[in-house]
Coordinates of C-alpha atoms in Angstrom, one line a residue:
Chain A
X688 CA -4.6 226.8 62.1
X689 CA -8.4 227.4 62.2
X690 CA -10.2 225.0 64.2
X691 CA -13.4 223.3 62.4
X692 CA -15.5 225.9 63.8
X693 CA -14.0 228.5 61.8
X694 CA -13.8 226.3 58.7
X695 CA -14.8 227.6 55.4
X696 CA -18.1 226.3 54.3
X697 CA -17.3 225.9 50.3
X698 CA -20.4 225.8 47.9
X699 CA -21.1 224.1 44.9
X700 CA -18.8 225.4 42.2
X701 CA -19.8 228.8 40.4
X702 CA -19.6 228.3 36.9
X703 CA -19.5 232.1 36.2
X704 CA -16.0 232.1 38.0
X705 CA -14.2 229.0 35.6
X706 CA -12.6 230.6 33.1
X707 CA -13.8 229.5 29.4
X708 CA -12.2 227.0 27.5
X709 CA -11.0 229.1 25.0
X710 CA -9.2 231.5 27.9
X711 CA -7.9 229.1 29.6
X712 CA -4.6 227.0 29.1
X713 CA -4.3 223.9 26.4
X714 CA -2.9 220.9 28.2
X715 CA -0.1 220.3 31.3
X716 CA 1.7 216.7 31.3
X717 CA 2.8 215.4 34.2
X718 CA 4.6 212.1 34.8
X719 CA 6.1 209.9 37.7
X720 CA 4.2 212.6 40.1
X721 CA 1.3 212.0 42.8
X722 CA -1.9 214.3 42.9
X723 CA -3.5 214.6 46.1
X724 CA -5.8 217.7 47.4
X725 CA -4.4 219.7 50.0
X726 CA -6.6 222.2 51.9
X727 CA -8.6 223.3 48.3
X728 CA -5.5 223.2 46.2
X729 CA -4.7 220.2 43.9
X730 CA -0.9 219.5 44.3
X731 CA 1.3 217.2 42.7
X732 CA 4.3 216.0 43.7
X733 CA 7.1 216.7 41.5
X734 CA 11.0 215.4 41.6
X735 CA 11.4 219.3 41.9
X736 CA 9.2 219.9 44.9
X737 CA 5.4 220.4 45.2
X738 CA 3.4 222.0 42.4
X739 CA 0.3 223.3 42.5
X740 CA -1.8 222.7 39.5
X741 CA -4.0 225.7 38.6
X742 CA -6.8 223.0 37.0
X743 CA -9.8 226.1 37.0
X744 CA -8.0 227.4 33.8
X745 CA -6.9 224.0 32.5
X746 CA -8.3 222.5 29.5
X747 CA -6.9 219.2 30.1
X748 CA -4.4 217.1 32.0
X749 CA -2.6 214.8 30.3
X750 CA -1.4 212.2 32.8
X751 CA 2.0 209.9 31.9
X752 CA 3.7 207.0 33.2
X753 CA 4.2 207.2 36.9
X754 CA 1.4 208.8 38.0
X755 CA -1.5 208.4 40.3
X756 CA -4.4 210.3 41.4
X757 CA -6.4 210.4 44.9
X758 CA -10.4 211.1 45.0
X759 CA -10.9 214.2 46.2
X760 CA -8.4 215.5 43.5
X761 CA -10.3 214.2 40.6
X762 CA -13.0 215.7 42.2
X763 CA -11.8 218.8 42.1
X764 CA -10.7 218.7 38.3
X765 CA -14.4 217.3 37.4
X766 CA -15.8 220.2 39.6
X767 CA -13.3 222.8 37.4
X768 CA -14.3 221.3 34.3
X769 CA -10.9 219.8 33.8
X770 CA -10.3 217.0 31.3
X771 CA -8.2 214.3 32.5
X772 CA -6.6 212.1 29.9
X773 CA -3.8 208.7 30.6
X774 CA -1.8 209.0 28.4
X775 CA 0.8 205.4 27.9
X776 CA 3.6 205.2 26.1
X777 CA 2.3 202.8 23.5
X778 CA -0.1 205.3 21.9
X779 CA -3.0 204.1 24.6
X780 CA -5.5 206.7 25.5
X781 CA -7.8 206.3 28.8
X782 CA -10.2 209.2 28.9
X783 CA -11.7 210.3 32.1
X784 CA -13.8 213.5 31.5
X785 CA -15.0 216.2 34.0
X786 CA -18.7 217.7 33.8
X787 CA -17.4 220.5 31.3
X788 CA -18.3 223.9 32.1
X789 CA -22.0 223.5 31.4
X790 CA -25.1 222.0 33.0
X791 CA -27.5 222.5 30.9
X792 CA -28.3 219.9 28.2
X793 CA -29.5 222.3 25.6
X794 CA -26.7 221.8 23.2
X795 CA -26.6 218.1 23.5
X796 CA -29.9 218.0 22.5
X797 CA -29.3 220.1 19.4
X798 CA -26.3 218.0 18.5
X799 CA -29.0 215.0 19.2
X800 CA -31.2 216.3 16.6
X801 CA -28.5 217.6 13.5
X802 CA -27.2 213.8 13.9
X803 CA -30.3 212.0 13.8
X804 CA -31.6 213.3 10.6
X805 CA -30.0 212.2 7.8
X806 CA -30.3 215.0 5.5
X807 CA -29.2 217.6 8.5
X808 CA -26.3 215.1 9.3
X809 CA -25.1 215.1 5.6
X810 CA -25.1 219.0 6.1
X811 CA -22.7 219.0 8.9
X812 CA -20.5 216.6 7.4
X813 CA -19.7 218.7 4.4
X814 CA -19.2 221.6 6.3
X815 CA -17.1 219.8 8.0
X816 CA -14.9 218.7 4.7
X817 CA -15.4 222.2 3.5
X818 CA -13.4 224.2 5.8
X819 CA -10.2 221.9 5.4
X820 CA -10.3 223.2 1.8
X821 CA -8.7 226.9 2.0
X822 CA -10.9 227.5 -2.2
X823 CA -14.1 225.7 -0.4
X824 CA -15.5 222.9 -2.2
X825 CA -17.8 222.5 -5.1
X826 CA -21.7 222.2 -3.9
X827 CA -22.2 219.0 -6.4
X828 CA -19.9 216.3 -5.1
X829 CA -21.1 213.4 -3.1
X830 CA -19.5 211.9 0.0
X831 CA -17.2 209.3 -1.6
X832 CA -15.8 212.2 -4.5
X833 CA -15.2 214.5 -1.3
X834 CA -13.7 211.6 0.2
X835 CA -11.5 210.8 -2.2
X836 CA -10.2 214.7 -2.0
X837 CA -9.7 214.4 1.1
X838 CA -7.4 212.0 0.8
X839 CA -5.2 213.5 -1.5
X840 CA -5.3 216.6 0.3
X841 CA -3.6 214.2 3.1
X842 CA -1.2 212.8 1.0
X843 CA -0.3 216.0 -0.8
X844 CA 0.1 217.8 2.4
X845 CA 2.8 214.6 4.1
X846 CA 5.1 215.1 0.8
X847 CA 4.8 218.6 1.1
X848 CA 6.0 218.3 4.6
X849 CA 8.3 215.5 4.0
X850 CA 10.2 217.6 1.4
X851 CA 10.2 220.5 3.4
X852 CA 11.3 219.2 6.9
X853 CA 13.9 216.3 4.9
X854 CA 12.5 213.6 7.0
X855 CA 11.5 210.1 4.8
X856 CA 7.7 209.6 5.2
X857 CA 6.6 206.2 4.2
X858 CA 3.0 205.6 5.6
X859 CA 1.6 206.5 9.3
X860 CA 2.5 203.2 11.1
X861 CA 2.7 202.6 14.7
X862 CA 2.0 199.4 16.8
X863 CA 0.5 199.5 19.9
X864 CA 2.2 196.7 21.0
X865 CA 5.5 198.3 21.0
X866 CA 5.9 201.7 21.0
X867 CA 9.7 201.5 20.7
X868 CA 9.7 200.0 17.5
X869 CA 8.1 202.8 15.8
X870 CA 10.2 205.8 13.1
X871 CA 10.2 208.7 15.1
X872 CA 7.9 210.7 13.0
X873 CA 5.4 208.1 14.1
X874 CA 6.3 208.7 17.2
X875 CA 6.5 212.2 17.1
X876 CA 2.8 212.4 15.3
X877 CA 1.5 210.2 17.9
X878 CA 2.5 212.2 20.9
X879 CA 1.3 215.5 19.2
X880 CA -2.4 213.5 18.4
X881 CA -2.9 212.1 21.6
X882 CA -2.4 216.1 22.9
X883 CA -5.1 217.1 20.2
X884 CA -7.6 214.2 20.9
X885 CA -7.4 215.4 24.9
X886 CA -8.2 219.0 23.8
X887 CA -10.7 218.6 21.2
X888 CA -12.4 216.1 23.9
X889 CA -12.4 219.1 26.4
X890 CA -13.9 221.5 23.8
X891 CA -16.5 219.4 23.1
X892 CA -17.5 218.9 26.7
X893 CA -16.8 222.7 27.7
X894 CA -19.3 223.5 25.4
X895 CA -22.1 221.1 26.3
X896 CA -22.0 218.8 23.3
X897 CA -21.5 214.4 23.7
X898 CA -18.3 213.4 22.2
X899 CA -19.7 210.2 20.9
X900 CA -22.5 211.5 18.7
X901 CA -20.1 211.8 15.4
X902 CA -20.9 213.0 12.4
X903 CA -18.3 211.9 9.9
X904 CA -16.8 208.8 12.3
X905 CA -19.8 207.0 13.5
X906 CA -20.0 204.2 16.2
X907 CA -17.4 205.0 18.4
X908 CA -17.8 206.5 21.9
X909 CA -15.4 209.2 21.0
X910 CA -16.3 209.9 17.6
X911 CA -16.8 213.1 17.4
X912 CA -13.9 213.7 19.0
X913 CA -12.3 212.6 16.3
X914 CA -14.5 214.6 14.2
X915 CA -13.2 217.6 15.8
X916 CA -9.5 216.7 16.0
X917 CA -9.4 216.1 12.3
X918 CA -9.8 219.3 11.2
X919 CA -7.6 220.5 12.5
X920 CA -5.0 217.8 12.9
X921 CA -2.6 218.2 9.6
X922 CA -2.2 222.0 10.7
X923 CA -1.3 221.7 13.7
X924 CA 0.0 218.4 14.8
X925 CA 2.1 217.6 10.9
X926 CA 4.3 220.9 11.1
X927 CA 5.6 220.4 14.3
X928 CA 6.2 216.6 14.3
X929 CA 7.9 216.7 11.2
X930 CA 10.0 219.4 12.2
X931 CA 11.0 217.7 15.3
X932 CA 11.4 214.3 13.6
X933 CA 14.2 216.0 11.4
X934 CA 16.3 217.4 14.5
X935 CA 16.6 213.8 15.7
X936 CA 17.7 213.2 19.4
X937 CA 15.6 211.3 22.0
X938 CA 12.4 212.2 23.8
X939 CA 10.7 213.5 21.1
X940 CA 7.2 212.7 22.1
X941 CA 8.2 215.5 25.3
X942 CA 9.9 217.7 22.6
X943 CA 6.9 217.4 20.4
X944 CA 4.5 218.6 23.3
X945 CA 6.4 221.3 23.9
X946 CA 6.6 222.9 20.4
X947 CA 3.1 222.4 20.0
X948 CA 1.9 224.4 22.7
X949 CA 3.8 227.6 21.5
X950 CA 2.2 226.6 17.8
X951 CA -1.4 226.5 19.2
X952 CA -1.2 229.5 20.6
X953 CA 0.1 231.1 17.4
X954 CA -3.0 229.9 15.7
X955 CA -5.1 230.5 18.5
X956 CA -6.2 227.0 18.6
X957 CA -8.6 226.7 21.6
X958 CA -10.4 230.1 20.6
X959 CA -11.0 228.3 16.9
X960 CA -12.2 225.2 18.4
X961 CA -14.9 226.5 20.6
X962 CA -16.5 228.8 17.5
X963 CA -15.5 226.3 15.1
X964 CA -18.1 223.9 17.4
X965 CA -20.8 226.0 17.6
X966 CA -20.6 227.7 14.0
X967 CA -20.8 224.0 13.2
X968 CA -24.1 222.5 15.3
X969 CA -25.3 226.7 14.7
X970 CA -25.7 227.9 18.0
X971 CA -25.6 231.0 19.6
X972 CA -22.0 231.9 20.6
X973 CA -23.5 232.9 24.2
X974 CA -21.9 230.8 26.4
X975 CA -22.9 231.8 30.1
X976 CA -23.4 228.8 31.5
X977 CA -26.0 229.7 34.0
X978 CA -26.7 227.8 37.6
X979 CA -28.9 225.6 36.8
X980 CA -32.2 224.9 38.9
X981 CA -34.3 222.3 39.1
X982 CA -34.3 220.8 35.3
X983 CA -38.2 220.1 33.6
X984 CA -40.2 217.0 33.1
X985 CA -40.9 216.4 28.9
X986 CA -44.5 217.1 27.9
X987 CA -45.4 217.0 23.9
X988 CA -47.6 219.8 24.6
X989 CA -44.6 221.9 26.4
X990 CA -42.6 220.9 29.5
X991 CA -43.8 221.3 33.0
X992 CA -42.1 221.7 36.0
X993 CA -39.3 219.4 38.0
X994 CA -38.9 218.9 41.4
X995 CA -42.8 219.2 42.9
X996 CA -45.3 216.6 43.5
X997 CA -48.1 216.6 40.6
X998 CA -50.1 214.6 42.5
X999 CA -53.1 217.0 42.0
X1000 CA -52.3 217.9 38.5
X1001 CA -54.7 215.2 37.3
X1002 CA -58.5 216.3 38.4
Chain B
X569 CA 3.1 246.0 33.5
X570 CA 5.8 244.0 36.0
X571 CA 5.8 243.1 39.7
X572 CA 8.9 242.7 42.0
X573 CA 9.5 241.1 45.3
X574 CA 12.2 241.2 47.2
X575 CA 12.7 239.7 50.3
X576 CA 15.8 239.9 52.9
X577 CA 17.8 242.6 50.8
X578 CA 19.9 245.1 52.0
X579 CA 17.6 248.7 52.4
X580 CA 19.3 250.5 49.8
X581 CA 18.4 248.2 47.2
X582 CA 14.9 248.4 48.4
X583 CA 14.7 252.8 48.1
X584 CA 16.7 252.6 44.7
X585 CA 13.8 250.5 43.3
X586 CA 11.4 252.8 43.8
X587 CA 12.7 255.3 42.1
X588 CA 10.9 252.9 39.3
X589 CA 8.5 251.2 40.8
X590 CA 5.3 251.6 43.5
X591 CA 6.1 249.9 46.9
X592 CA 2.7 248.1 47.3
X593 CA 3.3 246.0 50.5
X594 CA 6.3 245.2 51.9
X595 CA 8.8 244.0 49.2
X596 CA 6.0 244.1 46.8
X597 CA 6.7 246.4 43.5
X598 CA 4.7 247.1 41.1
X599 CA 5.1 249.3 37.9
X600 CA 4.7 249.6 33.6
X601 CA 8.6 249.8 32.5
X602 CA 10.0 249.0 29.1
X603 CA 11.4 245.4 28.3
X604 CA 15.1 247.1 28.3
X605 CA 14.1 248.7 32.0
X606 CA 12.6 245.7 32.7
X607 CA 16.0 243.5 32.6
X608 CA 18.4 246.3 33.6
X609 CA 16.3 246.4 37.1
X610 CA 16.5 242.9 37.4
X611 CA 20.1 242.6 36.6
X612 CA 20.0 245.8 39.6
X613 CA 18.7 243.2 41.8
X614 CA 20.3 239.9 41.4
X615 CA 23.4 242.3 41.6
X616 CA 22.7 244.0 45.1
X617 CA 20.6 241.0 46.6
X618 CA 23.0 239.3 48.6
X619 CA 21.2 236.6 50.1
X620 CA 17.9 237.9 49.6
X621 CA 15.5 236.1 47.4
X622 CA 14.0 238.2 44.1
X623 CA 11.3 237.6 41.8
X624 CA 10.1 239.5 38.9
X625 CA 6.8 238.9 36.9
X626 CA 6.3 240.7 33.6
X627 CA 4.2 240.2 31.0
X628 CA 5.4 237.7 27.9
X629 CA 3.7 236.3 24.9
X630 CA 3.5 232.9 25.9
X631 CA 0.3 230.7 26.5
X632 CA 0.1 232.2 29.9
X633 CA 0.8 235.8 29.7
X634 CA 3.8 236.0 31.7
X635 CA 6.7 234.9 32.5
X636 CA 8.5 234.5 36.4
X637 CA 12.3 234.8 37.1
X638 CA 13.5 233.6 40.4
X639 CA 16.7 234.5 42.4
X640 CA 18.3 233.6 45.7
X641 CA 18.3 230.2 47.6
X642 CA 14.5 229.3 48.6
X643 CA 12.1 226.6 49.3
X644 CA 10.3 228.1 45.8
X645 CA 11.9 226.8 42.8
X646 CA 10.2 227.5 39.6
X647 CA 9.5 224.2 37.2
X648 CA 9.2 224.4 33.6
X649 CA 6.7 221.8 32.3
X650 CA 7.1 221.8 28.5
X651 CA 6.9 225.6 28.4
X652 CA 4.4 225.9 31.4
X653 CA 6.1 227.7 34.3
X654 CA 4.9 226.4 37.5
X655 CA 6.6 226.7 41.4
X656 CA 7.5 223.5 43.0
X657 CA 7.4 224.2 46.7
X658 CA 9.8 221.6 48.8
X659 CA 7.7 222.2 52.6
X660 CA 7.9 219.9 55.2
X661 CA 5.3 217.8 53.8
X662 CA 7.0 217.1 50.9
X663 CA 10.0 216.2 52.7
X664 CA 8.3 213.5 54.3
X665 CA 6.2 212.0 51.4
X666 CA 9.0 212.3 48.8
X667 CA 10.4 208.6 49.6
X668 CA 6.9 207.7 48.2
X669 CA 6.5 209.4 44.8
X670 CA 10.5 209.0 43.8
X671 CA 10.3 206.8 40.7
X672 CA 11.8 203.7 40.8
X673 CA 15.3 203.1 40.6
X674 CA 15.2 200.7 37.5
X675 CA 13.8 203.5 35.7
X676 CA 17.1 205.4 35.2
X677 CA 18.9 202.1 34.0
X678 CA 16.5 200.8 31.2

């Protein structure tokens, strides 16, 4: 034992030394387990022993029945850039996000902009339909006839399933009143979108952007979130919940989960998502999040600096 | 690339494995073998180990990169959560706290 003398001082987190998102690891769900910090690791109990979470590579932690967390530990996951997301059993989602892996604002500001002009907004919005079309989309439609495509493309794509996998699709139905009472290819679609909400959350924030600034959904504090999800939601979530819907058995939300994880990786989900984001608000695809000093104070006629006394600035 | 430990074994076992792989530390190997080598050594070791504890690391195309395999009675035990291998350590602490974090008993009968 070192005495507190000896004690390591520990700094503010280096962001250089957090692994990014799209290195890192999708999701971990826990349930029925305790997290607590123990001398700088974050440790859960488990009916198996102690684990010890690594959270610097995590993208997010989904958090089930059963569990609770102490301070210091979510402090550590915020610090690590960790999303943490309750998940219930009736389809309820409680976020709680970390800081993300970035300080700087830039990128929230340039998402700030693209949504606030109508005519950039429109932009983004068809981009966004676009890439869900393999053969793009004609450049004349408007909104409601790329809509309307949409749509079908959504329908097409549950009878394609359906008839693939041999499992009866009716209409996507679940109430969140009683969880039990829903077909398990509700079930099995919920678990798998709650999964994809958490990570396309945890993008968003990795990267620096707001996830309630939404291009397509509007007025919701997660909106874009559900921006982002969508695209990519009938590829990866519908596969594998039909498939597990039609081998039947119990706990198919866990069995769900699990199958998902090895499909992101085949599709190199996380990697898509972070250069799908920035492709889409066109940044740069430099993401070195640097230690941010002191930020500025606005100016029309350029910012000045932060942090000093302009007391004599004014002669 | 894969990396051994071996702890309490008999000697022997120890020299035969490096024959194949680089003694880094004490019961620490580490070496590039095939997939094929790969199992055959670990079948070596389970074999010979006695009531030594083993592990072998080797690299796996999963979402982390590798995969662990454990052998021999330990306070370690690896946990699988929905293809995320993670080790569950049962110290002392845990011992004492576990009366806390068991789930509820009406859980299993529901």
């Amino acid at each position: 034992m070192t005495g507190e003398s000896q004690a390591i001082v520990w700094k503010k987190q280096n962001l250089r030394e957090l692994p990014k998102f799209r290195d890192g690891t999708s999701y971990l769900y826990l349930e029925h387990s305790t997290l607590e910090q123990d001398g700088r690791s974050i440790q859960a109990f488990h009916p198996e022993g102690m684990v010890t979470i690594p959270c610097a590579s995590l993208g997010v932690l989904l958090l089930g029945p059963g569990t609770s967390v102490s301070h210091s530990a979510m402090k550590a996951l915020s610090d690590t850039g960790c999303s943490v997301l309750w998940v219930g059993e009736q389809g309820v989602r409680l976020y709680a996000s970390g800081l993300g892996e970035s300080r700087k604002s830039e990128r929230l500001m340039r998402q700030a902009r693209l949504w606030a002009s109508p005519r950039s907004r429109e932009r983004v919005v068809r981009q966004m339909y676009t890439m869900r079309f393999p053969e793009g989309l004609p450049g004349n439609l408007t909104l409601q006839q790329i809509r309307g495509r949409e749509g079908a493309r959504v329908r097409d794509l549950y009878a394609r399933y359906s008839q693939a996998h041999g499992v009866k699709w009716q209409e996507r139905k679940y109430n969140r009143g009683n969880w039990d009472a829903a077909s398990p290819i509700n079930k099995a679609i919920s678990s798998g979108t709650a999964c994809l909400y958490g990570l396309a959350h945890a993008a968003i924030l990795s990267c620096g952007y707001s996830p309630a600034l939404g291009f397509v959904h509007t007025g919701k504090q997660l909106s874009f979130v559900y921006d982002v999800a969508d695209l990519y939601k009938m590829e990866v979530v519908m596969p594998v919940a039909f498939q597990e819907a039609a081998r039947g058995g119990d706990e198919i939300d866990r069995r769900v989960r699990l199958a998902l994880r090895d499909h992101m990786k085949q599709l190199r989900l996380l990697e898509r998502m972070a250069n799908d984001l920035l492709t889409l608000l066109d940044d740069r695809h430099d993401d070195d999040p640097e230690d941010d000093d002191v930020g500025e104070l606005w100016d029309p006629e350029g910012n000045v600096q932060g942090g000093i006394n302009h007391d004599r600035d004014d002669p | 690339m894969i990396v051994m430990t071996l702890e309490r074994v008999p000697p022997s076992l120890r020299g035969e494995l490096t024959r194949w792989l680089i003694e880094v530390q004490t019961g620490v190997y580490v070496g590039a073998v095939s997939a094929t080598v790969r199992d055959l050594l670990w079948d070596k070791v389970v074999q010979h180990a006695r009531a030594g504890r083993c592990t072998q690391l080797y690299r796996a195309n999963n979402e982390q990169g590798f995969a662990i395999r454990m052998h021999g009675e330990g306070r370690r035990t690896l946990v699988k959560l929905e293809g995320y291998q993670l080790v569950a350590v049962r110290d002392a602490r845990y011992e004492t706290l576990k009366r806390d974090f068991q789930p509820p008993e009406e859980l299993e009968t529901l």
